[in-house]
């Protein structure tokens, strides 16, 4: 439809150059590189350059990103069917239209409550989209670093939205490979989950070099050279992130594409995924 509105070339140039305030668009960022792989538009030239370099080493990065997001939605739906109504989604990423945690949870149980956490200001800009809750449920957004569990668990927005005396799901999807060993990721998971009651769940996904060490090693180098810490982990190392005593749900630590796939799912080559997923339950 013709709106009858035309922009001058000067206005077009201004819009093309516009960047949200407070966001450093001169350096690539993990959330925006991932957005590029998923086909989103919330990315800038340095993000696209880093993503294209990554694709040279890991040509299947788009397939892997889509498979990870599909795992997120299946895992949340699975937990909603098991009766979980509270979700703490850490490292949320840039929202994907209709494919966010609250969409999957509230699609099954409209009264589900979701608290999103990310430390990237670009995600904060999009928080409004994350807050489009079903009226029977609730969503909230916290701008915080996953490496500071107490700040997250004691945050007023979390305390208002979630009841830590009732089971909830802690979600750490495609985030812990940005936390190297010297920052003690297993300790972090323990601190994020130790206050939770029995019947709570952990959902985790994590990049691995188990299937294509050379390609994924090259991809991880692109991130590191861009200033983004990245550590790939083996199946055993991913399993070791699960707090002691928690029970792994079937099928255990599995490629995200193979974790309870949809009946009509296609199975890409494991080397084209390179990302493990798991669900665990606190007994
Ligand atoms: C690859 S995206 C994954 C998005 C989503 N979890 C998914 O699996 O589809 C990783 C997200 O983690 C966020 N992130 C990375 N390090 C973080 C940290 N230390 N604290 C909070 N968020 C972090 C990034 O900003 C980005 O949004």
PDB file of N, CA and C in Angstrom, residues 171-220:
ATOM      1  N   UNK A 171      17.094 -22.404  32.435  1.00  0.00           N
ATOM      2  CA  UNK A 171      17.489 -22.667  31.042  1.00  0.00           C
ATOM      3  C   UNK A 171      18.810 -21.972  30.724  1.00  0.00           C
ATOM      4  N   UNK A 172      19.765 -22.765  30.267  1.00  0.00           N
ATOM      5  CA  UNK A 172      21.087 -22.240  29.881  1.00  0.00           C
ATOM      6  C   UNK A 172      21.371 -22.758  28.472  1.00  0.00           C
ATOM      7  N   UNK A 173      20.782 -22.091  27.482  1.00  0.00           N
ATOM      8  CA  UNK A 173      20.929 -22.594  26.118  1.00  0.00           C
ATOM      9  C   UNK A 173      21.926 -21.776  25.327  1.00  0.00           C
ATOM     10  N   UNK A 174      22.911 -22.483  24.796  1.00  0.00           N
ATOM     11  CA  UNK A 174      23.953 -21.870  23.953  1.00  0.00           C
ATOM     12  C   UNK A 174      24.565 -20.652  24.633  1.00  0.00           C
ATOM     13  N   UNK A 175      24.848 -20.774  25.909  1.00  0.00           N
ATOM     14  CA  UNK A 175      25.486 -19.674  26.650  1.00  0.00           C
ATOM     15  C   UNK A 175      26.757 -20.124  27.371  1.00  0.00           C
ATOM     16  N   UNK A 176      26.782 -21.379  27.882  1.00  0.00           N
ATOM     17  CA  UNK A 176      27.922 -21.738  28.731  1.00  0.00           C
ATOM     18  C   UNK A 176      29.219 -21.925  27.946  1.00  0.00           C
ATOM     19  N   UNK A 177      29.130 -22.060  26.602  1.00  0.00           N
ATOM     20  CA  UNK A 177      30.401 -22.108  25.842  1.00  0.00           C
ATOM     21  C   UNK A 177      31.049 -20.720  25.798  1.00  0.00           C
ATOM     22  N   UNK A 178      30.334 -19.696  26.317  1.00  0.00           N
ATOM     23  CA  UNK A 178      30.949 -18.366  26.457  1.00  0.00           C
ATOM     24  C   UNK A 178      31.537 -18.180  27.857  1.00  0.00           C
ATOM     25  N   UNK A 179      31.505 -19.236  28.657  1.00  0.00           N
ATOM     26  CA  UNK A 179      32.064 -19.180  30.010  1.00  0.00           C
ATOM     27  C   UNK A 179      33.206 -20.194  30.091  1.00  0.00           C
ATOM     28  N   UNK A 180      34.467 -19.729  29.958  1.00  0.00           N
ATOM     29  CA  UNK A 180      35.600 -20.656  29.964  1.00  0.00           C
ATOM     30  C   UNK A 180      35.794 -21.310  31.333  1.00  0.00           C
ATOM     31  N   UNK A 181      36.588 -22.377  31.352  1.00  0.00           N
ATOM     32  CA  UNK A 181      36.801 -23.146  32.594  1.00  0.00           C
ATOM     33  C   UNK A 181      37.294 -22.280  33.750  1.00  0.00           C
ATOM     34  N   UNK A 182      38.138 -21.270  33.437  1.00  0.00           N
ATOM     35  CA  UNK A 182      38.673 -20.478  34.556  1.00  0.00           C
ATOM     36  C   UNK A 182      37.578 -19.652  35.240  1.00  0.00           C
ATOM     37  N   UNK A 183      36.392 -19.594  34.631  1.00  0.00           N
ATOM     38  CA  UNK A 183      35.271 -18.910  35.304  1.00  0.00           C
ATOM     39  C   UNK A 183      34.329 -19.917  35.970  1.00  0.00           C
ATOM     40  N   UNK A 184      34.756 -21.174  36.015  1.00  0.00           N
ATOM     41  CA  UNK A 184      34.081 -22.238  36.761  1.00  0.00           C
ATOM     42  C   UNK A 184      32.576 -22.383  36.418  1.00  0.00           C
ATOM     43  N   UNK A 185      32.286 -22.789  35.176  1.00  0.00           N
ATOM     44  CA  UNK A 185      30.878 -22.883  34.763  1.00  0.00           C
ATOM     45  C   UNK A 185      30.063 -23.888  35.584  1.00  0.00           C
ATOM     46  N   UNK A 186      30.685 -25.016  36.005  1.00  0.00           N
ATOM     47  CA  UNK A 186      29.914 -26.007  36.761  1.00  0.00           C
ATOM     48  C   UNK A 186      29.492 -25.428  38.112  1.00  0.00           C
ATOM     49  N   UNK A 187      30.394 -24.651  38.687  1.00  0.00           N
ATOM     50  CA  UNK A 187      30.107 -23.999  39.963  1.00  0.00           C
ATOM     51  C   UNK A 187      28.943 -23.010  39.795  1.00  0.00           C
ATOM     52  N   UNK A 188      28.961 -22.351  38.660  1.00  0.00           N
ATOM     53  CA  UNK A 188      27.903 -21.386  38.330  1.00  0.00           C
ATOM     54  C   UNK A 188      26.530 -22.072  38.238  1.00  0.00           C
ATOM     55  N   UNK A 189      26.504 -23.222  37.558  1.00  0.00           N
ATOM     56  CA  UNK A 189      25.240 -23.955  37.410  1.00  0.00           C
ATOM     57  C   UNK A 189      24.762 -24.408  38.785  1.00  0.00           C
ATOM     58  N   UNK A 190      25.713 -24.874  39.602  1.00  0.00           N
ATOM     59  CA  UNK A 190      25.345 -25.313  40.960  1.00  0.00           C
ATOM     60  C   UNK A 190      24.721 -24.163  41.738  1.00  0.00           C
ATOM     61  N   UNK A 191      25.354 -22.980  41.666  1.00  0.00           N
ATOM     62  CA  UNK A 191      24.833 -21.834  42.430  1.00  0.00           C
ATOM     63  C   UNK A 191      23.478 -21.365  41.899  1.00  0.00           C
ATOM     64  N   UNK A 192      23.278 -21.522  40.583  1.00  0.00           N
ATOM     65  CA  UNK A 192      21.997 -21.090  40.003  1.00  0.00           C
ATOM     66  C   UNK A 192      20.852 -22.034  40.352  1.00  0.00           C
ATOM     67  N   UNK A 193      21.205 -23.277  40.743  1.00  0.00           N
ATOM     68  CA  UNK A 193      20.158 -24.278  40.932  1.00  0.00           C
ATOM     69  C   UNK A 193      20.026 -24.771  42.375  1.00  0.00           C
ATOM     70  N   UNK A 194      21.006 -24.464  43.238  1.00  0.00           N
ATOM     71  CA  UNK A 194      21.003 -25.109  44.568  1.00  0.00           C
ATOM     72  C   UNK A 194      19.827 -24.674  45.438  1.00  0.00           C
ATOM     73  N   UNK A 195      19.297 -23.474  45.190  1.00  0.00           N
ATOM     74  CA  UNK A 195      18.182 -23.014  46.031  1.00  0.00           C
ATOM     75  C   UNK A 195      16.828 -23.574  45.570  1.00  0.00           C
ATOM     76  N   UNK A 196      16.837 -24.262  44.422  1.00  0.00           N
ATOM     77  CA  UNK A 196      15.556 -24.678  43.846  1.00  0.00           C
ATOM     78  C   UNK A 196      15.032 -25.933  44.526  1.00  0.00           C
ATOM     79  N   UNK A 197      13.706 -26.066  44.600  1.00  0.00           N
ATOM     80  CA  UNK A 197      13.149 -27.248  45.261  1.00  0.00           C
ATOM     81  C   UNK A 197      13.229 -28.480  44.366  1.00  0.00           C
ATOM     82  N   UNK A 198      13.033 -29.634  44.990  1.00  0.00           N
ATOM     83  CA  UNK A 198      12.948 -30.905  44.273  1.00  0.00           C
ATOM     84  C   UNK A 198      11.874 -30.797  43.183  1.00  0.00           C
ATOM     85  N   UNK A 199      12.137 -31.468  42.041  1.00  0.00           N
ATOM     86  CA  UNK A 199      11.174 -31.401  40.930  1.00  0.00           C
ATOM     87  C   UNK A 199      11.483 -30.268  39.957  1.00  0.00           C
ATOM     88  N   UNK A 200      12.569 -29.506  40.236  1.00  0.00           N
ATOM     89  CA  UNK A 200      12.991 -28.458  39.300  1.00  0.00           C
ATOM     90  C   UNK A 200      13.830 -29.091  38.191  1.00  0.00           C
ATOM     91  N   UNK A 201      13.952 -28.358  37.091  1.00  0.00           N
ATOM     92  CA  UNK A 201      14.666 -28.887  35.919  1.00  0.00           C
ATOM     93  C   UNK A 201      15.763 -27.937  35.468  1.00  0.00           C
ATOM     94  N   UNK A 202      16.741 -28.538  34.770  1.00  0.00           N
ATOM     95  CA  UNK A 202      17.788 -27.777  34.096  1.00  0.00           C
ATOM     96  C   UNK A 202      17.705 -28.127  32.609  1.00  0.00           C
ATOM     97  N   UNK A 203      17.682 -27.101  31.767  1.00  0.00           N
ATOM     98  CA  UNK A 203      17.752 -27.309  30.310  1.00  0.00           C
ATOM     99  C   UNK A 203      19.053 -26.676  29.855  1.00  0.00           C
ATOM    100  N   UNK A 204      19.859 -27.432  29.135  1.00  0.00           N
ATOM    101  CA  UNK A 204      21.178 -26.912  28.764  1.00  0.00           C
ATOM    102  C   UNK A 204      21.490 -27.300  27.319  1.00  0.00           C
ATOM    103  N   UNK A 205      22.078 -26.381  26.559  1.00  0.00           N
ATOM    104  CA  UNK A 205      22.671 -26.775  25.276  1.00  0.00           C
ATOM    105  C   UNK A 205      24.042 -26.139  25.170  1.00  0.00           C
ATOM    106  N   UNK A 206      24.927 -26.779  24.374  1.00  0.00           N
ATOM    107  CA  UNK A 206      26.337 -26.394  24.426  1.00  0.00           C
ATOM    108  C   UNK A 206      27.048 -26.849  23.156  1.00  0.00           C
ATOM    109  N   UNK A 207      27.842 -25.965  22.563  1.00  0.00           N
ATOM    110  CA  UNK A 207      28.605 -26.334  21.359  1.00  0.00           C
ATOM    111  C   UNK A 207      29.717 -27.319  21.706  1.00  0.00           C
ATOM    112  N   UNK A 208      29.991 -28.213  20.753  1.00  0.00           N
ATOM    113  CA  UNK A 208      31.028 -29.225  20.958  1.00  0.00           C
ATOM    114  C   UNK A 208      31.910 -29.349  19.720  1.00  0.00           C
ATOM    115  N   UNK A 209      33.151 -29.794  19.945  1.00  0.00           N
ATOM    116  CA  UNK A 209      34.040 -30.089  18.832  1.00  0.00           C
ATOM    117  C   UNK A 209      34.133 -31.584  18.580  1.00  0.00           C
ATOM    118  N   UNK A 210      33.251 -32.376  19.225  1.00  0.00           N
ATOM    119  CA  UNK A 210      33.359 -33.843  19.144  1.00  0.00           C
ATOM    120  C   UNK A 210      33.247 -34.378  17.712  1.00  0.00           C
ATOM    121  N   UNK A 211      32.495 -33.689  16.854  1.00  0.00           N
ATOM    122  CA  UNK A 211      32.189 -34.270  15.536  1.00  0.00           C
ATOM    123  C   UNK A 211      33.014 -33.657  14.408  1.00  0.00           C
ATOM    124  N   UNK A 212      33.424 -32.402  14.578  1.00  0.00           N
ATOM    125  CA  UNK A 212      34.205 -31.715  13.531  1.00  0.00           C
ATOM    126  C   UNK A 212      35.212 -30.809  14.243  1.00  0.00           C
ATOM    127  N   UNK A 213      36.245 -31.440  14.862  1.00  0.00           N
ATOM    128  CA  UNK A 213      37.157 -30.638  15.693  1.00  0.00           C
ATOM    129  C   UNK A 213      37.836 -29.508  14.915  1.00  0.00           C
ATOM    130  N   UNK A 214      38.187 -29.774  13.646  1.00  0.00           N
ATOM    131  CA  UNK A 214      38.928 -28.743  12.907  1.00  0.00           C
ATOM    132  C   UNK A 214      38.014 -27.557  12.576  1.00  0.00           C
ATOM    133  N   UNK A 215      36.844 -27.855  12.020  1.00  0.00           N
ATOM    134  CA  UNK A 215      35.914 -26.778  11.647  1.00  0.00           C
ATOM    135  C   UNK A 215      35.460 -25.974  12.860  1.00  0.00           C
ATOM    136  N   UNK A 216      35.011 -26.683  13.909  1.00  0.00           N
ATOM    137  CA  UNK A 216      34.497 -25.963  15.080  1.00  0.00           C
ATOM    138  C   UNK A 216      35.628 -25.216  15.798  1.00  0.00           C
ATOM    139  N   UNK A 217      36.835 -25.810  15.757  1.00  0.00           N
ATOM    140  CA  UNK A 217      37.991 -25.124  16.355  1.00  0.00           C
ATOM    141  C   UNK A 217      38.233 -23.803  15.631  1.00  0.00           C
ATOM    142  N   UNK A 218      38.124 -23.843  14.286  1.00  0.00           N
ATOM    143  CA  UNK A 218      38.305 -22.621  13.492  1.00  0.00           C
ATOM    144  C   UNK A 218      37.220 -21.605  13.810  1.00  0.00           C
ATOM    145  N   UNK A 219      35.983 -22.085  13.943  1.00  0.00           N
ATOM    146  CA  UNK A 219      34.857 -21.184  14.271  1.00  0.00           C
ATOM    147  C   UNK A 219      35.072 -20.528  15.636  1.00  0.00           C
ATOM    148  N   UNK A 220      35.512 -21.341  16.609  1.00  0.00           N
ATOM    149  CA  UNK A 220      35.743 -20.797  17.962  1.00  0.00           C
ATOM    150  C   UNK A 220      36.850 -19.742  17.927  1.00  0.00           C
TER     151      UNK A 220
END
